[in-house]
Coordinates of C-alpha atoms and ligand atoms in Angstrom, one line a residue:
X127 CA 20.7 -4.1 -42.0
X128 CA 20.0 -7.7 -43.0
X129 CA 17.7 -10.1 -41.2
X130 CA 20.9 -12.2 -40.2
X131 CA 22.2 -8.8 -38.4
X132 CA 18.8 -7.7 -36.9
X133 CA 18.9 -11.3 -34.7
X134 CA 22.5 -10.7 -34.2
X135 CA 21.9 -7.6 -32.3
X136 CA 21.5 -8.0 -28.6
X137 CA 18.1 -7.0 -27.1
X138 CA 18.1 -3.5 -25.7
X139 CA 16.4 -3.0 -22.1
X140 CA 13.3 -0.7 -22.5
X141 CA 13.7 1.4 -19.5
X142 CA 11.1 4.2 -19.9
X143 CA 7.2 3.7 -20.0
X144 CA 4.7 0.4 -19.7
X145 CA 5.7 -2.3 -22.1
X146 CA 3.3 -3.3 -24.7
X147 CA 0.1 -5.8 -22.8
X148 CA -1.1 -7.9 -25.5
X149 CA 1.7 -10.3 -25.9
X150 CA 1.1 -11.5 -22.5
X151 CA -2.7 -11.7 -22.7
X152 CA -4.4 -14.5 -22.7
X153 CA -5.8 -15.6 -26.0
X154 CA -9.1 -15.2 -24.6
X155 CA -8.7 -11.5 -23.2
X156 CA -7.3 -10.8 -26.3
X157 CA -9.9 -12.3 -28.7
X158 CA -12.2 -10.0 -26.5
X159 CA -10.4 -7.2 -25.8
X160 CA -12.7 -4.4 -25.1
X161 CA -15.7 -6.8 -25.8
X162 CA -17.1 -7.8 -22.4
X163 CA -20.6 -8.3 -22.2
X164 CA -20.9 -8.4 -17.9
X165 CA -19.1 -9.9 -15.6
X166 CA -19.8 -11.9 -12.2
X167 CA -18.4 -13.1 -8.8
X168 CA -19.3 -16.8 -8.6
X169 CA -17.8 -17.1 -5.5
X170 CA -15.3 -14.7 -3.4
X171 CA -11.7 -14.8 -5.4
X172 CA -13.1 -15.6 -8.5
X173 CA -14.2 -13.2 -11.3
X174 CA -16.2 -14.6 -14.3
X175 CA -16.0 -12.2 -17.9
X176 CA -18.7 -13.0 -20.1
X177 CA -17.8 -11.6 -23.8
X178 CA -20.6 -10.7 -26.5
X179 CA -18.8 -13.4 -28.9
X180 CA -19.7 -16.0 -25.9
X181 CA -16.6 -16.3 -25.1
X182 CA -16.0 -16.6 -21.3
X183 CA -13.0 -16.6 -18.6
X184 CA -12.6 -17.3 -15.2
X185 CA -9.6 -15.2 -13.4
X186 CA -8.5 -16.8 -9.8
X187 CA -7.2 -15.1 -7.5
X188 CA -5.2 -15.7 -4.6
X189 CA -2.9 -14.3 -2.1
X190 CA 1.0 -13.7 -2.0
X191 CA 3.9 -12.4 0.3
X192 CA 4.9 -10.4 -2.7
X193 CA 8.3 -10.0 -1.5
X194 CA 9.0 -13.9 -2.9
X195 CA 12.2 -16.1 -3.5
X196 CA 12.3 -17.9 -6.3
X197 CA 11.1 -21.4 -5.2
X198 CA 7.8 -19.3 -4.4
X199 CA 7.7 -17.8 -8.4
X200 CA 8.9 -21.5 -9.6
X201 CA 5.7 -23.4 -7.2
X202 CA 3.3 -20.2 -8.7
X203 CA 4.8 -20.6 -12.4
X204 CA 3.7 -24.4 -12.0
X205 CA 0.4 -24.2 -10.9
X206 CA 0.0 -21.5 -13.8
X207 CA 1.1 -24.0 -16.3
X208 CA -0.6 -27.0 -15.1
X209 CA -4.3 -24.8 -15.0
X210 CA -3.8 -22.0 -16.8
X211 CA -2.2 -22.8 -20.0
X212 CA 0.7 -20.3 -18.0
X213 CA -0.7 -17.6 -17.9
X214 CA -1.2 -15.0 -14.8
X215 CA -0.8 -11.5 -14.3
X216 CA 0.0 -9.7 -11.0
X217 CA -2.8 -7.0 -9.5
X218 CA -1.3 -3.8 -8.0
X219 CA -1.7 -5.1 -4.3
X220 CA 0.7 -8.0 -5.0
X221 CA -2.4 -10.8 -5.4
X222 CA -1.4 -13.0 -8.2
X223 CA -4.5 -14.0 -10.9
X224 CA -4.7 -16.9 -13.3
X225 CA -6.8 -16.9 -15.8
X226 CA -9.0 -20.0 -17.4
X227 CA -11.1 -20.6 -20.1
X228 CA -11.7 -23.8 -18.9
X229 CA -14.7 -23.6 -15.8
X230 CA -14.2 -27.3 -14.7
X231 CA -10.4 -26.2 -14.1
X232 CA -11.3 -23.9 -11.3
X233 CA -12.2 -25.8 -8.3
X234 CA -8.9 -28.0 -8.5
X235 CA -7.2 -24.7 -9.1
X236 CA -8.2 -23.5 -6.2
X237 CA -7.7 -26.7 -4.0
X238 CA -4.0 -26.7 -5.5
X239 CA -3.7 -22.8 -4.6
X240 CA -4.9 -23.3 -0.9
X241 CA -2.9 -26.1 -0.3
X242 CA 0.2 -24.9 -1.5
X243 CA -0.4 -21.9 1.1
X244 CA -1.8 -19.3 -1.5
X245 CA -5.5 -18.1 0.3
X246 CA -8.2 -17.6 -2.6
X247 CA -9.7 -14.3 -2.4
X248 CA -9.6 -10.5 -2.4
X249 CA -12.5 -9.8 -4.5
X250 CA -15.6 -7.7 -3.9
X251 CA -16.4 -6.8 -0.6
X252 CA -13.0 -8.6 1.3
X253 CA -10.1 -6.7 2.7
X254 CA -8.0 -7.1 -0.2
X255 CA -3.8 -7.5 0.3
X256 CA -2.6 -4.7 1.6
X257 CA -0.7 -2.5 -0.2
X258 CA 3.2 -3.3 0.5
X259 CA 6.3 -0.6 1.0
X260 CA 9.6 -1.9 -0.3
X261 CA 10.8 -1.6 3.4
X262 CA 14.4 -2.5 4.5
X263 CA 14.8 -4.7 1.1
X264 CA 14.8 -2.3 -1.2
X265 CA 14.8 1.2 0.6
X266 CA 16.9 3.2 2.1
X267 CA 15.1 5.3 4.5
X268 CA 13.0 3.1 6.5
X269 CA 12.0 3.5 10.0
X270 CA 10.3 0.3 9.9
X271 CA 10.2 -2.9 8.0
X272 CA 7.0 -3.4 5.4
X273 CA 6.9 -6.8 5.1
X274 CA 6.7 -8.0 8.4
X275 CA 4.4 -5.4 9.6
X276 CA 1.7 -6.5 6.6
X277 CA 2.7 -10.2 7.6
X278 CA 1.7 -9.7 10.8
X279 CA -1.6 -7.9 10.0
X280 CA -2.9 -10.1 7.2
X281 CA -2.4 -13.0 9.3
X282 CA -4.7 -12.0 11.5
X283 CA -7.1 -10.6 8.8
X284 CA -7.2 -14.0 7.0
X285 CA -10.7 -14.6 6.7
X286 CA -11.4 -11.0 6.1
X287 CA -9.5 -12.0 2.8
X288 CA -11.3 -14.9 1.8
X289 CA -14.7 -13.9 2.7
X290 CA -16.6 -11.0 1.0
X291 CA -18.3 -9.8 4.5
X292 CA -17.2 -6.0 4.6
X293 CA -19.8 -3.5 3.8
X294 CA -17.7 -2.4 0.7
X295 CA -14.3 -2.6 -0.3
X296 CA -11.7 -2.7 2.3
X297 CA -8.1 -0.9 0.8
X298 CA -5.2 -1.3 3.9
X299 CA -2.1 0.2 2.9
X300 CA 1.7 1.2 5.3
X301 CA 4.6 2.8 4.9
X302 CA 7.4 2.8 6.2
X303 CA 8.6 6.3 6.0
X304 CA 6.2 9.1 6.8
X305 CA 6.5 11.2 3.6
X306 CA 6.5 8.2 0.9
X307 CA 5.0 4.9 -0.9
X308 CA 2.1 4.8 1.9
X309 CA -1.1 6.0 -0.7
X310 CA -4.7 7.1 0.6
X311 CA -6.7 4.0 1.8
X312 CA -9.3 2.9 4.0
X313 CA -6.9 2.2 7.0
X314 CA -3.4 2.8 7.0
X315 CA -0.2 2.2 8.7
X316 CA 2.6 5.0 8.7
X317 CA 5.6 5.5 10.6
X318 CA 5.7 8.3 12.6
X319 CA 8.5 10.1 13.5
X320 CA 8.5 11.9 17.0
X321 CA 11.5 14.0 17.4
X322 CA 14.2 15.8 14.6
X323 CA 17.4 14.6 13.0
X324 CA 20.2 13.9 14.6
X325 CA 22.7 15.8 12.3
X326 CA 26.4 13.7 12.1
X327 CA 28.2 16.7 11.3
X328 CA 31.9 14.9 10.5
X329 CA 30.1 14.0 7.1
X330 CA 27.3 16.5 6.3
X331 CA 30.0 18.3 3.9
X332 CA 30.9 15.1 2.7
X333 CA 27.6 13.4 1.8
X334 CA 25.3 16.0 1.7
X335 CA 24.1 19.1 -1.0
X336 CA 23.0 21.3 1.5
X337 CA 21.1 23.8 -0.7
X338 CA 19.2 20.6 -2.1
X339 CA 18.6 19.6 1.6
X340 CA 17.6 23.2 2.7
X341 CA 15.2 23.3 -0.2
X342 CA 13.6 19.5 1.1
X343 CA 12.2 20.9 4.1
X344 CA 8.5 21.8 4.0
X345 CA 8.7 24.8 7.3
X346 CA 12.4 26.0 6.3
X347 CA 13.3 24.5 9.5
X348 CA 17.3 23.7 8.0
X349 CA 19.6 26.3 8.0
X350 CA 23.6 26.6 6.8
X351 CA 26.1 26.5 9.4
X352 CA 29.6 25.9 9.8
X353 CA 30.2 23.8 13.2
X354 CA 33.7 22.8 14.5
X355 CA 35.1 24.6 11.1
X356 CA 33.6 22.4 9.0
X357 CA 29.8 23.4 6.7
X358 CA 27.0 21.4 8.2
X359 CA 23.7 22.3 8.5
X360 CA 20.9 23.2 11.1
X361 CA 17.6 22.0 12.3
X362 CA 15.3 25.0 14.0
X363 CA 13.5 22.3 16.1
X364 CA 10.5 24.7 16.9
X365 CA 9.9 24.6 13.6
X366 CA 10.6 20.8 12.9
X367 CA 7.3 18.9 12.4
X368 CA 9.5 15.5 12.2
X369 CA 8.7 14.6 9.0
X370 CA 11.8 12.8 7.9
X371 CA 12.2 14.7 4.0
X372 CA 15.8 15.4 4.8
X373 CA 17.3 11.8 5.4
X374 CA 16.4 10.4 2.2
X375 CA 19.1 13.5 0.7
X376 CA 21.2 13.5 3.7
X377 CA 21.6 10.7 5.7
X378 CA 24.1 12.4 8.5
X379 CA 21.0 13.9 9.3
X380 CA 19.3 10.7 11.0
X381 CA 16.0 10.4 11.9
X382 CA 15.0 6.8 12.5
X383 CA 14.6 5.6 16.1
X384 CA 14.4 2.5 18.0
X385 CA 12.3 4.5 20.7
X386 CA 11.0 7.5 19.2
X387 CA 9.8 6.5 15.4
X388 CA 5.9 5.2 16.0
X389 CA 3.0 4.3 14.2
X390 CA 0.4 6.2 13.2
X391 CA -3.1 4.9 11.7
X392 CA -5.3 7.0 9.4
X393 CA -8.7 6.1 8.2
X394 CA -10.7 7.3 5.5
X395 CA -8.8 7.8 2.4
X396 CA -9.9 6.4 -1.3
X397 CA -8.5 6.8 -4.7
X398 CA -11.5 6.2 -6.6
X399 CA -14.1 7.5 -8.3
X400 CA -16.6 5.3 -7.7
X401 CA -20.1 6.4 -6.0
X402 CA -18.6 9.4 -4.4
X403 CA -16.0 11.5 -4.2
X404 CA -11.8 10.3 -3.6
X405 CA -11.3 11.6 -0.1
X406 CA -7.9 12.5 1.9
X407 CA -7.0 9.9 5.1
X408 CA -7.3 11.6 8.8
X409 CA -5.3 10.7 11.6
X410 CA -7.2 8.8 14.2
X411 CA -4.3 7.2 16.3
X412 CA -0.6 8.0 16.9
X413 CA 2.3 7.5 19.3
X414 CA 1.8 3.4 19.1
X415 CA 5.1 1.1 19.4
X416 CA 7.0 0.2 16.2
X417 CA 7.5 -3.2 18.2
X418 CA 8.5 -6.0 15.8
X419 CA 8.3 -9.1 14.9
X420 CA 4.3 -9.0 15.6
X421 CA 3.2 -5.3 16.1
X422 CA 0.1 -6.2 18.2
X423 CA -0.7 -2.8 19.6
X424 CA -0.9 -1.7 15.4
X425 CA -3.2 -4.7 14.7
X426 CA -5.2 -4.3 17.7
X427 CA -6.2 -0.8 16.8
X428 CA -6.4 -1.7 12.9
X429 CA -9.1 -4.5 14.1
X430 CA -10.9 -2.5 16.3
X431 CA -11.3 0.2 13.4
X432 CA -12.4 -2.7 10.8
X433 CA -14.9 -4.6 12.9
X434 CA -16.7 -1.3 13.8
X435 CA -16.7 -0.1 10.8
X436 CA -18.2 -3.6 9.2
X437 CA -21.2 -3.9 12.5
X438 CA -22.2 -0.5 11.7
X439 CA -21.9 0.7 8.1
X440 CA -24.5 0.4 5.5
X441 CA -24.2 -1.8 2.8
X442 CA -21.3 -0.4 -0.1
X443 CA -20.5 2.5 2.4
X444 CA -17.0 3.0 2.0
X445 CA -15.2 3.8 5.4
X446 CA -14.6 7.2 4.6
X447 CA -18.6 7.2 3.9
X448 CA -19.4 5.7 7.3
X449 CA -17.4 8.3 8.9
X450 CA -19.2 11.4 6.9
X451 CA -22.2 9.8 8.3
X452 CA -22.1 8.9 11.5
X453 CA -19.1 12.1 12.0
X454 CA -15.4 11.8 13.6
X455 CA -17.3 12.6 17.4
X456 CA -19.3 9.0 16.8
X457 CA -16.4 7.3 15.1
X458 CA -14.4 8.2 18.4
X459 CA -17.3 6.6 20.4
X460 CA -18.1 4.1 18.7
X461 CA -14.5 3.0 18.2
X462 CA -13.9 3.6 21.5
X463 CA -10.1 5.2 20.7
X464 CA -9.0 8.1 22.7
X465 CA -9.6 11.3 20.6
X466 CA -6.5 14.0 21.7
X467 CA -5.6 17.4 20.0
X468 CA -2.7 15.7 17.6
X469 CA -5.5 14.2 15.5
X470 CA -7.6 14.7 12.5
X471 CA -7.3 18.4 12.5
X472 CA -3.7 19.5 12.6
X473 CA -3.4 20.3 8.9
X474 CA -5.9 23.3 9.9
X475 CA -3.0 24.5 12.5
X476 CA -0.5 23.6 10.1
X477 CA -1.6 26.6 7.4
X478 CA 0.5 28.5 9.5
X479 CA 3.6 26.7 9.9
X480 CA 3.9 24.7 7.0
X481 CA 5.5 26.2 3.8
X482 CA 2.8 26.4 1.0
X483 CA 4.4 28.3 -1.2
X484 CA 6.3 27.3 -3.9
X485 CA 9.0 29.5 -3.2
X486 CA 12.6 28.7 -1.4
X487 CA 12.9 30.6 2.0
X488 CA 16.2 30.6 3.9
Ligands
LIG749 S1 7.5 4.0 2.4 FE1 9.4 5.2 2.5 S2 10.8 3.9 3.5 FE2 9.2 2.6 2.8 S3 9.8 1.9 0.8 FE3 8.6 3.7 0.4 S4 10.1 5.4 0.4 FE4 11.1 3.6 1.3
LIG750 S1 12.7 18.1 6.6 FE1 11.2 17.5 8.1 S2 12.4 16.4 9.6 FE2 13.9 17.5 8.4 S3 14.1 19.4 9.5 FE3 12.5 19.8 8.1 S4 10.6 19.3 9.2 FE4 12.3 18.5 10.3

């Protein structure tokens, strides 16, 4: 194939596995790559790499709604060119960073961030962005919307953002389904569903795979049936723990409710590795209002949870640390939320119930 042919050809989307990094880095970053000699916080927001060559680069970083139109990407895009020399890169909880090798470019960086509506922070010990479900935008199964419940929340947690005051890192995360995006964190948000499907059985047959939605269910609560002539399936609702795994394959069988979808908070969860070991969330409130457009009975128990946790921890305890310590009897007290036997230890009850094996049952 000549040259002339190789331009000709029409760019092919790569649609499996992470495109190649370095022709986005930033000359500096890639100068250094791998070649860091420490790195600092000179003030909350603000990282500052040191390399061995001398190099050095300050990364700022500031808030976002992450669900953005494109004025919002066009303002950001902007402010990247004018300090940046154009170049950012987005973190994995939607805070946006710009990166300068110039230090005297940072202050007015920041001045033009905050007053364009973009809060500088999210570093160290803050209550970094919390980590955002695709919600009614993009999904189909939501019970709740995503953006407007973190909205809601990080407006109140503002300063919690922009100030490093938390004993240790602070990781929020929701979801608006109960079975999906919502990962382990410090405190987080998930829809909780409080009573089965309701099965549409005129188009079960019609929409559904029923073997594939028999197989979804984690107590082999679904079974076959044929009602009014027609195949449609069953819900055993002893069995039915409400989890919501069959609407995503079979939306006849609806599950979402004004009334009886809540919230549910869980503390204590962490992915990383870092000074002890990653630990599995436990549910310390349920049964609260999915009430829109402000949630108030979810941020009031989120806030409760945060500022206790940050007047009584020790310094870099992670939450789920704080809790090991003091123990979930104290955390009750001290938090001053009602403690009732749906919480924290139903996955003991639920060796019975639940399906563990990897086999099909019918
Ligand atoms: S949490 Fe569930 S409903 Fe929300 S975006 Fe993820 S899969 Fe969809
Ligand atoms: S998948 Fe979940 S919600 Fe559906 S029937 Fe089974 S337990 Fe109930």
């Amino acid at each position: 194939m000549s040259q002339a042919q190789v331009q000709d050809k029409p760019r092919r989307a790569v649609e499996s596995g992470v495109p190649d990094n370095q022709p986005f880095l930033h000359p500096v970053l890639k100068k250094n790559y791998g070649n860091w000699k420490y790195h600092d916080r000179p003030r909350p927001g603000v990282l500052h790499h040191v390399a061995h060559s001398g190099d050095e680069i300050w990364s700022v970083r500031a808030g976002t709604q992450r669900q953005m139109d494109v004025h919002t990407i066009r303002t950001l895009c902007d402010i990247a060119d004018q300090y940046a020399d154009g170049y950012v890169r987005f973190t994995i909880r939607a805070n946006i960073e710009f990166m300068l090798a110039k230090q005297e470019r940072v202050a007015p960086l920041i001045e033009t961030l905050e007053k364009a509506g973009f809060p500088v922070g999210g570093t160290g010990n803050s209550v970094s962005m919390i980590a955002h479900t695709q919600g009614w935008l993009h999904c189909d199964i939501p019970g709740t919307d995503a953006s407007g419940v973190v909205k809601a929340l990080m407006d109140e947690l503002y300063d919690e953002f922009k100030r490093e005051e938390m004993p240790s890192r602070v990781h929020l995360s929701t979801s608006c389904c109960e079975i999906n995006c919502g990962g382990q964190a410090d405190i987080a948000i998930i829809i909780q569903h409080t009573k089965p499907p309701k099965i549409n059985h005129d188009l079960v047959a019609n929409v559904c795979e029923r073997p594939a939605v028999v197989a979804r269910c984690p107590v082999a609560a679904i079974r076959p049936a044929l009602v009014n002539g027609k195949p449609s399936l069953e819900v055993d609702e002893k069995k039915c723990i409400c989890c919501g795994a069959c609407y995503p394959p079979c939306p006849p069988m609806q599950i979402n409710d004004p009334v009886h979808s809540k919230f549910a908070v869980w503390v204590g969860g962490k992915n990383s590795n870092a000074r002890a070991k990653p630990t599995f969330m436990k549910m310390v409130a349920s049964g609260l209002p999915n009430n829109p457009p402000r949630w108030p009975e979810v941020s009031e128990i989120v806030k409760k949870i945060l500022y206790t946790y940050k007047e009584d921890a020790r310094s870099w305890e992670r939450l789920s640390d704080w809790v090991e310590r003091i123990g979930w009897p104290r955390f009750f007290e001290k938090t001053g939320l009602p403690f009732t036997k749906y919480l924290i230890d139903d996955w003991r009850g639920a060796r019975a119930s639940l399906n563990a094996s990897t086999h099909i049952r019918f």
